[in-house]
Amino acid sequence: LEIVGALATLAAAWSRRQAGEAAIAPDGAADHASDYVRMVRGAVTPAAARALDAYLVTVIDHGMNASTFTARVVASTGSDLVSAVVAAIGALKGPLHGGAPGPVLDMLDAVGEPARAEAWLEGELAAGRRLMGMGHRIYRVRDPRAAVLERALERLEAAGARSSRLALARAVERAAEGALARRHPDRALKANVEFYTAVLLDAVGLPRTLFSPTFAVGRSAGWCAHVAEQRAHGRLIRPASRYVGPMPG
């Protein structure tokens, strides 16, 4: 509990310091999502808190992903919980794991309006660049977590938090899915969780520099659970390797 609370408090304080503002102390009587938004923005609405809570629950765990596996490797050595979580954060920081939501928002900003989506995306693919927020190592269908976050965005908009990016995101998703299907008909490349993460966290009012730290805030409880399980039932993780280089003469 201390680690989960500390990550939210430290991430919020870091974000405010980046903006030249003083940190806001946590409120022990507030719920986790509400207090996190308040510590970042100085105020929070019930609708924003519900939307962020939906996000934190959605990303709390997702199998043996890179950061979770890293935490379990560290735990398997008998190291402490904080070291395992710190190692997991290092893995989550990479743009191929937890660092993608910010670039998704950059992509939406570059597209600008739904009518430009197809041409812009085709240009990116022709230049050999990746479309952020599309495709997943596990799923060959649309990431079910993307649907959860999309619905959370709809509820947030219905509560009055208008965001022009939801309509844009849907148009870009459709155009990206079509463009990728034409180029890679044998591969199912559809929206992953990071696609709508970017739109939701932006609508809540978090700066894009805080998107990856917020992922860590949500995933931290899952990491702790995996560490506890590894300690109780696991042993030292040591994968085998096989030399495939040239043999000496």
Backbone as numpy.savetxt, mean C-alpha at the origin, in Angstrom:
# Nx Ny Nz CAx CAy CAz Cx Cy Cz
0.94 -4.14 20.63 0.12 -2.94 20.63 0.98 -1.68 20.63
2.08 -1.73 21.37 2.98 -0.56 21.39 3.58 -0.31 20.01
3.94 -1.37 19.30 4.53 -1.20 17.97 3.51 -0.65 16.99
2.30 -1.19 17.00 1.25 -0.70 16.10 0.95 0.77 16.37
0.84 1.13 17.64 0.58 2.53 17.98 1.76 3.43 17.68
2.97 2.93 17.92 4.16 3.75 17.68 4.35 4.05 16.20
4.10 3.06 15.34 4.27 3.30 13.90 3.35 4.40 13.42
2.09 4.39 13.85 1.15 5.44 13.45 1.60 6.81 13.98
2.01 6.86 15.23 2.42 8.12 15.84 3.67 8.68 15.17
4.65 7.82 14.93 5.90 8.27 14.33 5.71 8.67 12.87
4.89 7.91 12.13 4.64 8.26 10.73 3.96 9.62 10.63
2.97 9.87 11.48 2.28 11.15 11.48 3.23 12.29 11.86
4.05 12.07 12.88 5.00 13.12 13.31 6.02 13.41 12.22
6.50 12.35 11.54 7.46 12.54 10.44 6.83 13.35 9.32
5.58 13.04 8.99 4.91 13.75 7.91 4.75 15.23 8.23
4.36 15.53 9.46 4.19 16.94 9.83 5.53 17.66 9.85
6.57 16.97 10.30 7.90 17.59 10.29 8.34 17.89 8.86
8.05 16.97 7.93 8.38 17.21 6.52 7.70 18.46 5.99
6.51 18.75 6.53 5.74 19.92 6.11 6.07 21.16 6.94
7.04 21.05 7.85 7.42 22.19 8.67 6.45 22.49 9.79
5.68 21.48 10.21 4.68 21.68 11.26 5.05 20.86 12.50
4.54 21.28 13.64 4.82 20.58 14.88 4.02 19.30 14.97
4.61 18.29 15.60 3.93 17.02 15.78 2.74 17.19 16.73
1.72 16.35 16.53 0.53 16.35 17.38 0.55 15.08 18.22
0.38 15.23 19.52 0.42 14.08 20.42 -0.77 13.17 20.19
-0.59 11.86 20.37 -1.71 10.93 20.20 -2.74 11.09 21.31
-3.96 10.68 21.00 -5.06 10.72 21.96 -5.42 9.27 22.31
-5.13 8.86 23.53 -5.37 7.49 23.94 -6.83 7.08 23.95
-7.73 8.04 23.91 -9.16 7.72 23.94 -9.75 7.57 22.54
-8.99 7.96 21.51 -9.51 7.92 20.14 -9.24 6.55 19.51
-10.04 6.19 18.51 -9.77 4.95 17.79 -8.55 5.17 16.87
-7.99 4.06 16.42 -6.70 4.07 15.71 -6.76 4.92 14.44
-7.75 4.68 13.58 -7.82 5.40 12.31 -8.08 6.89 12.52
-9.01 7.21 13.40 -9.33 8.62 13.66 -8.10 9.37 14.17
-7.40 8.76 15.12 -6.27 9.45 15.71 -5.13 9.63 14.71
-4.96 8.64 13.83 -3.89 8.75 12.83 -4.15 9.94 11.90
-5.37 10.05 11.39 -5.69 11.17 10.51 -5.55 12.49 11.27
-6.02 12.52 12.51 -5.92 13.76 13.30 -4.47 14.15 13.53
-3.60 13.18 13.82 -2.20 13.51 14.06 -1.50 14.00 12.79
-2.04 13.62 11.63 -1.46 14.10 10.36 -2.03 15.45 9.98
-3.35 15.58 10.02 -4.01 16.76 9.47 -4.42 17.79 10.52
-4.47 17.38 11.79 -4.93 18.29 12.83 -6.41 18.18 13.12
-7.16 17.56 12.23 -8.60 17.35 12.41 -9.00 16.13 11.60
-10.15 15.55 11.94 -10.61 14.37 11.22 -12.13 14.35 11.22
-12.72 13.91 10.11 -14.17 13.72 10.03 -14.48 12.24 10.22
-15.67 11.92 10.69 -16.03 10.49 10.84 -15.93 9.73 9.52
-16.29 10.37 8.41 -16.24 9.69 7.11 -14.81 9.36 6.72
-13.89 10.29 6.96 -12.48 10.04 6.64 -11.92 8.93 7.52
-12.32 8.91 8.79 -11.84 7.86 9.69 -12.35 6.50 9.26
-13.62 6.42 8.84 -14.17 5.13 8.38 -13.45 4.66 7.11
-13.15 5.58 6.22 -12.46 5.20 4.98 -11.07 4.69 5.28
-10.34 5.37 6.15 -8.99 4.91 6.48 -9.04 3.59 7.24
-10.04 3.42 8.11 -10.17 2.16 8.84 -10.38 1.00 7.86
-11.18 1.22 6.83 -11.39 0.18 5.81 -10.08 -0.18 5.14
-9.25 0.84 4.87 -7.95 0.58 4.26 -7.04 -0.21 5.19
-6.93 0.22 6.44 -6.02 -0.44 7.39 -6.39 -1.90 7.59
-7.69 -2.19 7.64 -8.14 -3.57 7.80 -7.84 -4.38 6.53
-8.04 -3.76 5.38 -7.85 -4.46 4.11 -6.40 -4.89 3.90
-5.45 -4.07 4.33 -4.04 -4.38 4.06 -3.33 -5.00 5.26
-4.06 -5.40 6.29 -3.41 -5.87 7.52 -2.56 -7.11 7.29
-2.95 -7.95 6.32 -2.17 -9.15 6.05 -2.47 -9.61 4.63
-1.49 -10.24 3.99 -1.71 -10.76 2.64 -0.73 -11.88 2.34
-0.75 -12.89 3.20 0.08 -14.05 2.95 1.57 -13.78 3.10
2.35 -14.62 2.43 3.80 -14.56 2.59 4.43 -13.61 1.57
4.02 -12.33 1.64 4.61 -11.31 0.78 6.03 -11.00 1.23
6.71 -10.13 0.50 8.14 -9.89 0.75 8.41 -9.38 2.16
7.63 -8.40 2.62 7.90 -7.84 3.95 7.54 -8.82 5.06
6.44 -9.54 4.90 6.06 -10.52 5.92 7.07 -11.66 5.99
7.53 -12.12 4.83 8.54 -13.17 4.82 9.82 -12.68 5.49
10.18 -11.41 5.23 11.36 -10.83 5.87 11.21 -10.84 7.38
10.04 -10.45 7.87 9.80 -10.44 9.32 9.93 -11.85 9.90
9.43 -12.83 9.18 9.48 -14.20 9.68 10.91 -14.75 9.65
11.69 -14.37 8.64 13.09 -14.81 8.60 13.83 -14.28 9.82
13.65 -12.99 10.12 14.32 -12.39 11.28 13.83 -13.06 12.56
12.52 -13.28 12.68 11.98 -13.92 13.88 12.52 -15.34 14.04
12.76 -16.02 12.92 13.22 -17.41 12.99 14.62 -17.53 13.57
15.37 -16.43 13.59 16.71 -16.47 14.17 16.68 -16.30 15.68
15.50 -16.01 16.24 15.39 -15.74 17.67 15.54 -14.27 18.01
15.59 -13.41 16.98 15.72 -11.98 17.23 14.42 -11.41 17.80
14.45 -10.15 18.19 13.30 -9.55 18.87 12.28 -9.03 17.87
11.09 -8.70 18.38 9.97 -8.27 17.55 10.27 -6.95 16.84
10.86 -5.99 17.53 11.16 -4.70 16.90 12.10 -4.89 15.71
13.12 -5.72 15.86 14.05 -5.96 14.75 13.32 -6.58 13.56
12.40 -7.51 13.83 11.65 -8.14 12.75 10.78 -7.11 12.01
10.14 -6.21 12.74 9.29 -5.20 12.12 10.14 -4.18 11.35
11.27 -3.79 11.90 12.15 -2.86 11.19 12.63 -3.46 9.87
12.99 -4.75 9.90 13.41 -5.43 8.67 12.26 -5.47 7.66
11.04 -5.73 8.14 9.88 -5.75 7.25 9.65 -4.40 6.61
9.85 -3.33 7.37 9.69 -1.98 6.81 10.70 -1.75 5.69
11.91 -2.24 5.88 12.92 -2.10 4.84 12.49 -2.77 3.54
11.85 -3.94 3.65 11.35 -4.63 2.45 10.15 -3.90 1.85
9.28 -3.38 2.71 8.08 -2.69 2.24 8.43 -1.40 1.50
9.55 -0.82 1.83 9.95 0.46 1.24 10.18 0.38 -0.26
10.52 -0.81 -0.76 10.85 -0.97 -2.17 9.67 -0.65 -3.08
9.90 -0.02 -4.23 8.81 0.38 -5.13 8.04 -0.79 -5.72
8.61 -2.00 -5.69 7.90 -3.16 -6.21 7.00 -3.81 -5.16
7.04 -3.30 -3.94 6.19 -3.87 -2.88 5.28 -2.78 -2.34
5.72 -2.00 -1.40 4.83 -1.02 -0.78 5.01 0.40 -1.28
5.91 0.61 -2.23 6.21 1.97 -2.66 5.46 2.43 -3.88
4.44 1.67 -4.33 3.77 2.00 -5.60 2.59 2.97 -5.51
1.86 3.11 -4.38 0.68 3.98 -4.40 0.97 5.43 -4.81
2.08 6.00 -4.36 2.41 7.37 -4.75 2.53 7.53 -6.25
3.31 6.67 -6.93 3.40 6.75 -8.39 2.06 6.54 -9.10
1.12 5.79 -8.52 -0.20 5.67 -9.13 -0.86 7.04 -9.19
-0.76 7.80 -8.11 -1.34 9.14 -8.10 -0.64 10.04 -9.10
0.68 9.89 -9.23 1.42 10.64 -10.25 0.89 10.32 -11.64
0.60 9.04 -11.88 0.07 8.61 -13.18 -1.29 9.26 -13.44
-2.17 9.25 -12.44 -3.48 9.85 -12.62 -3.37 11.35 -12.88
-2.45 12.00 -12.18 -2.24 13.44 -12.41 -1.77 13.70 -13.83
-0.88 12.82 -14.32 -0.35 13.00 -15.67 -1.43 12.78 -16.73
-2.32 11.82 -16.49 -3.42 11.59 -17.43 -4.36 12.79 -17.44
-4.73 13.27 -16.27 -5.49 14.51 -16.16 -6.99 14.37 -16.27
-7.47 13.75 -17.35 -8.90 13.60 -17.56 -9.19 12.29 -18.28
-10.37 11.72 -18.09 -10.67 10.40 -18.65 -10.45 10.30 -20.15
-10.73 11.33 -20.89 -10.61 11.27 -22.35 -9.17 11.06 -22.81
-8.20 11.41 -21.97 -6.80 11.28 -22.36 -6.19 9.95 -21.94
-6.96 9.13 -21.22 -6.38 7.93 -20.60 -5.78 6.97 -21.62
-6.52 6.60 -22.65 -6.03 5.57 -23.57 -4.76 6.01 -24.29
-4.74 7.24 -24.81 -3.56 7.71 -25.54 -2.35 7.81 -24.63
-2.55 8.29 -23.40 -1.41 8.45 -22.49 -0.84 7.09 -22.11
-1.71 6.14 -21.81 -1.25 4.82 -21.40 -0.54 4.10 -22.54
-1.06 4.23 -23.76 -0.40 3.61 -24.91 0.99 4.20 -25.11
1.12 5.49 -24.85 2.42 6.13 -24.96 3.41 5.60 -23.94
2.95 5.37 -22.72 3.82 4.81 -21.69 4.27 3.40 -22.05
3.35 2.59 -22.53 3.70 1.22 -22.90 4.66 1.20 -24.09
4.42 2.09 -25.05 5.31 2.15 -26.21 6.72 2.56 -25.81
6.84 3.35 -24.75 8.15 3.78 -24.26 8.79 2.74 -23.35
8.10 1.62 -23.12 8.66 0.55 -22.29 8.51 0.77 -20.80
7.59 1.66 -20.39 7.42 1.93 -18.97 6.23 1.15 -18.41
6.31 0.83 -17.11 5.26 0.08 -16.43 4.07 0.98 -16.12
2.89 0.38 -16.10 1.69 1.07 -15.65 1.51 0.73 -14.17
1.68 1.74 -13.32 1.65 1.51 -11.89 0.24 1.12 -11.44
0.20 0.19 -10.46 -1.08 -0.23 -9.92 -1.77 -1.31 -10.73
-1.10 -1.85 -11.74 -1.68 -2.90 -12.58 -0.85 -4.17 -12.49
-1.53 -5.31 -12.32 -0.84 -6.58 -12.25 -0.46 -6.96 -10.83
-0.41 -8.27 -10.58 -0.06 -8.79 -9.26 0.59 -10.14 -9.42
1.57 -10.43 -8.56 2.28 -11.71 -8.64 1.38 -12.90 -8.34
0.31 -12.69 -7.58 -0.57 -13.79 -7.17 -1.85 -13.82 -7.99
-2.53 -12.67 -8.06 -3.84 -12.64 -8.69 -3.75 -12.62 -10.21
-4.65 -13.39 -10.85 -4.83 -13.31 -12.29 -6.23 -12.76 -12.60
-6.84 -12.22 -11.57 -8.10 -11.50 -11.69 -7.89 -10.14 -11.02
-8.90 -9.30 -11.07 -8.81 -8.02 -10.38 -8.63 -8.27 -8.88
-7.66 -7.60 -8.30 -7.38 -7.75 -6.88 -8.65 -7.46 -6.08
-9.15 -8.42 -5.30 -10.40 -8.17 -4.55 -10.28 -7.01 -3.57
-9.08 -6.72 -3.13 -8.90 -5.59 -2.21 -9.15 -4.26 -2.92
-8.90 -4.21 -4.23 -9.19 -2.99 -5.00 -10.68 -2.68 -4.95
-11.52 -3.74 -5.03 -12.97 -3.53 -4.96 -13.39 -3.00 -3.59
-12.77 -3.50 -2.52 -13.09 -3.03 -1.17 -12.79 -1.53 -1.04
-11.62 -1.13 -1.53 -11.22 0.28 -1.43 -12.06 1.16 -2.34
-12.43 0.64 -3.49 -13.31 1.40 -4.39 -14.65 1.69 -3.72
-15.22 0.69 -3.03 -16.48 0.91 -2.32 -16.30 1.89 -1.15
-15.16 1.81 -0.47 -14.89 2.75 0.62 -14.84 4.18 0.08
-14.27 4.34 -1.12 -14.23 5.66 -1.76 -15.63 6.15 -2.10
-16.47 5.25 -2.58 -17.84 5.63 -2.89 -18.56 6.14 -1.64
-18.37 5.45 -0.51 -19.00 5.89 0.74 -18.44 7.23 1.19
-17.14 7.42 1.00 -16.53 8.69 1.39 -17.08 9.83 0.55
-17.24 9.61 -0.74 -17.82 10.64 -1.61 -19.28 10.91 -1.24
-20.01 9.85 -0.92 -21.41 10.02 -0.54 -21.55 10.84 0.74
-20.52 10.81 1.57 -20.54 11.58 2.82 -20.13 13.03 2.60
-19.79 13.38 1.37 -19.48 14.78 1.05 -18.04 15.08 0.73
-17.16 14.08 0.84 -15.74 14.30 0.53 -15.53 14.09 -0.97
-15.83 15.07 -1.76 -15.78 14.94 -3.21 -14.34 14.83 -3.70
-14.13 13.87 -4.58 -12.81 13.69 -5.18 -12.99 13.43 -6.66
-12.42 14.27 -7.50 -12.55 14.09 -8.94 -11.75 12.88 -9.42
-10.92 12.32 -8.54 -10.03 11.24 -8.99 -10.71 9.89 -9.07
-11.85 9.68 -8.42 -12.48 8.37 -8.49 -12.95 8.08 -9.91
-13.63 9.02 -10.53 -14.07 8.82 -11.92 -12.87 8.67 -12.84
-11.83 9.47 -12.60 -10.63 9.37 -13.43 -9.96 8.01 -13.24
-9.88 7.54 -11.99 -9.25 6.25 -11.73 -9.98 5.12 -12.43
-11.31 5.16 -12.42 -12.07 4.11 -13.09 -11.82 4.12 -14.60
-11.73 5.32 -15.17 -11.46 5.41 -16.61 -10.07 4.91 -16.95
-9.09 5.28 -16.12 -7.71 4.83 -16.36 -7.60 3.33 -16.17
-8.30 2.78 -15.17 -8.26 1.33 -14.96 -8.79 0.60 -16.19
-9.93 1.04 -16.73 -10.50 0.39 -17.91 -9.55 0.49 -19.10
-9.00 1.67 -19.31 -8.09 1.86 -20.44 -6.82 1.04 -20.28
-6.29 0.99 -19.05 -5.06 0.24 -18.80 -5.29 -1.25 -18.99
-6.42 -1.75 -18.51 -6.72 -3.17 -18.66 -6.82 -3.55 -20.14
-7.46 -2.67 -20.93 -7.57 -2.93 -22.36 -6.23 -2.88 -23.07
-5.43 -1.87 -22.75 -4.12 -1.72 -23.39 -3.20 -2.89 -23.06
-3.22 -3.33 -21.82 -2.37 -4.45 -21.42 -2.85 -5.76 -22.03
-4.15 -5.92 -22.16 -4.68 -7.14 -22.77 -4.29 -7.24 -24.24
-4.25 -6.10 -24.92 -3.85 -6.11 -26.33 -2.38 -6.46 -26.48
-1.56 -5.98 -25.57 -0.12 -6.24 -25.66 0.28 -7.60 -25.09
-0.45 -8.02 -24.07 -0.11 -9.29 -23.40 -1.37 -10.15 -23.29
-1.88 -10.67 -24.39 -3.13 -11.43 -24.35 -3.05 -12.70 -23.52
-1.84 -13.18 -23.26 -1.67 -14.40 -22.48 -1.49 -14.13 -20.99
-1.49 -12.86 -20.59 -1.30 -12.51 -19.19 -2.46 -11.65 -18.71
-3.01 -12.00 -17.55 -4.11 -11.22 -16.98 -3.53 -10.14 -16.07
-3.47 -8.92 -16.56 -2.92 -7.80 -15.81 -4.04 -6.84 -15.47
-4.49 -6.90 -14.22 -5.62 -6.08 -13.79 -5.22 -5.26 -12.56
-6.13 -4.39 -12.12 -5.82 -3.48 -11.02 -5.48 -4.24 -9.75
-4.45 -3.77 -9.05 -4.10 -4.34 -7.76 -4.50 -3.38 -6.64
-4.20 -3.74 -5.41 -4.66 -2.96 -4.26 -4.11 -1.54 -4.28
-2.93 -1.34 -4.85 -2.30 -0.03 -4.80 -3.00 0.98 -5.70
-3.74 0.50 -6.70 -4.40 1.41 -7.63 -5.39 2.31 -6.89
-6.30 1.69 -6.12 -7.29 2.51 -5.41 -6.80 2.96 -4.04
-5.71 2.38 -3.56 -5.09 2.90 -2.35 -4.73 4.37 -2.54
-4.10 4.67 -3.67 -3.66 6.05 -3.94 -4.83 7.02 -3.89
-5.93 6.65 -4.53 -7.09 7.55 -4.59 -7.73 7.71 -3.22
-7.83 6.61 -2.47 -8.46 6.67 -1.15 -7.64 7.49 -0.17
-6.34 7.22 -0.08 -5.52 7.95 0.88 -5.45 9.44 0.53
-5.48 9.75 -0.75 -5.52 11.16 -1.16 -6.84 11.80 -0.74
-7.95 11.08 -0.92 -9.25 11.62 -0.54 -9.37 11.81 0.96
-8.71 10.95 1.73 -8.71 11.09 3.19 -7.93 12.33 3.62
-7.00 12.76 2.77 -6.22 13.96 3.06 -4.79 13.71 3.44
-4.28 12.49 3.17 -2.89 12.18 3.48 -2.01 12.56 2.30
-0.84 13.15 2.54 0.08 13.47 1.44 0.66 12.19 0.85
1.00 12.23 -0.43 1.46 11.00 -1.08 2.78 10.49 -0.52
3.57 11.36 0.11 4.80 10.89 0.75 4.50 9.98 1.94
3.25 10.01 2.42 2.86 9.21 3.58 2.17 7.91 3.17
2.02 7.66 1.88 1.28 6.47 1.44 1.98 5.19 1.87
3.28 5.06 1.60 4.00 3.84 1.98 4.07 3.69 3.50
4.38 4.75 4.28 4.33 4.60 5.73 2.95 4.18 6.24
1.88 4.65 5.59 0.54 4.26 6.02 0.29 2.78 5.73
0.84 2.28 4.63 0.80 0.85 4.36 1.45 0.09 5.52
2.59 0.59 6.01 3.27 -0.05 7.14 2.42 0.02 8.40
1.72 1.13 8.60 0.85 1.26 9.77 -0.21 0.17 9.75
-0.79 -0.09 8.58 -1.80 -1.12 8.49 -1.24 -2.52 8.58
-0.11 -2.76 7.92 0.47 -4.10 7.85 1.16 -4.51 9.14
1.48 -3.56 10.02 2.27 -3.86 11.21 1.63 -4.91 12.10
0.30 -4.87 12.25 -0.37 -5.87 13.09 -0.21 -7.26 12.49
-0.28 -7.34 11.16 -0.07 -8.62 10.50 1.35 -9.13 10.68
2.32 -8.23 10.57 3.71 -8.64 10.80 3.86 -9.23 12.21
3.30 -8.54 13.19 3.43 -9.01 14.58 2.80 -10.39 14.75
1.66 -10.61 14.08 1.02 -11.91 14.18 1.88 -13.00 13.56
2.51 -12.70 12.43 3.38 -13.67 11.77 4.61 -13.97 12.63
5.15 -12.94 13.26 6.31 -13.15 14.14 5.92 -14.08 15.30
4.74 -13.83 15.88 4.29 -14.68 16.99 4.11 -16.12 16.53
3.54 -16.30 15.35 3.36 -17.65 14.82 4.69 -18.33 14.53
5.64 -17.57 13.97 6.95 -18.14 13.66 7.65 -18.59 14.94
7.54 -17.78 15.98 8.17 -18.14 17.24 7.54 -19.40 17.85
6.23 -19.52 17.69 5.53 -20.63 18.34 5.66 -21.94 17.58
5.73 -21.86 16.25 5.64 -23.09 15.46 6.77 -23.26 14.45
7.59 -22.25 14.24 8.58 -22.34 13.19 9.97 -22.67 13.69
10.89 -22.75 12.76 12.29 -22.95 13.09 13.12 -22.04 12.19
14.43 -22.09 12.31 15.29 -21.21 11.53 15.02 -21.38 10.04
14.73 -20.27 9.37 14.48 -20.30 7.93 15.81 -20.16 7.20
16.16 -21.20 6.45 17.39 -21.16 5.68 17.16 -21.83 4.34
16.75 -21.07 3.33 16.52 -21.68 2.02 17.82 -22.24 1.44
17.68 -23.32 0.68 18.84 -23.90 0.00 19.09 -23.15 -1.31
20.31 -23.20 -1.79 20.65 -22.59 -3.06 21.42 -23.61 -3.91
21.39 -23.40 -5.20 22.07 -24.31 -6.12 22.94 -23.52 -7.07
24.20 -23.85 -7.16 25.14 -23.14 -8.03 24.84 -23.49 -9.49
24.68 -22.44 -10.30 24.34 -22.67 -11.72 25.37 -22.03 -12.65
26.50 -21.57 -12.11 27.53 -20.94 -12.93 28.44 -21.96 -13.59
29.48 -21.47 -14.23 30.41 -22.39 -14.92 31.19 -23.21 -13.89
31.45 -24.45 -14.25 32.22 -25.34 -13.38 33.71 -25.13 -13.64
34.55 -25.23 -12.63 35.99 -25.07 -12.84 36.55 -26.20 -13.72
37.55 -25.85 -14.52 38.13 -26.83 -15.44 39.05 -27.81 -14.71
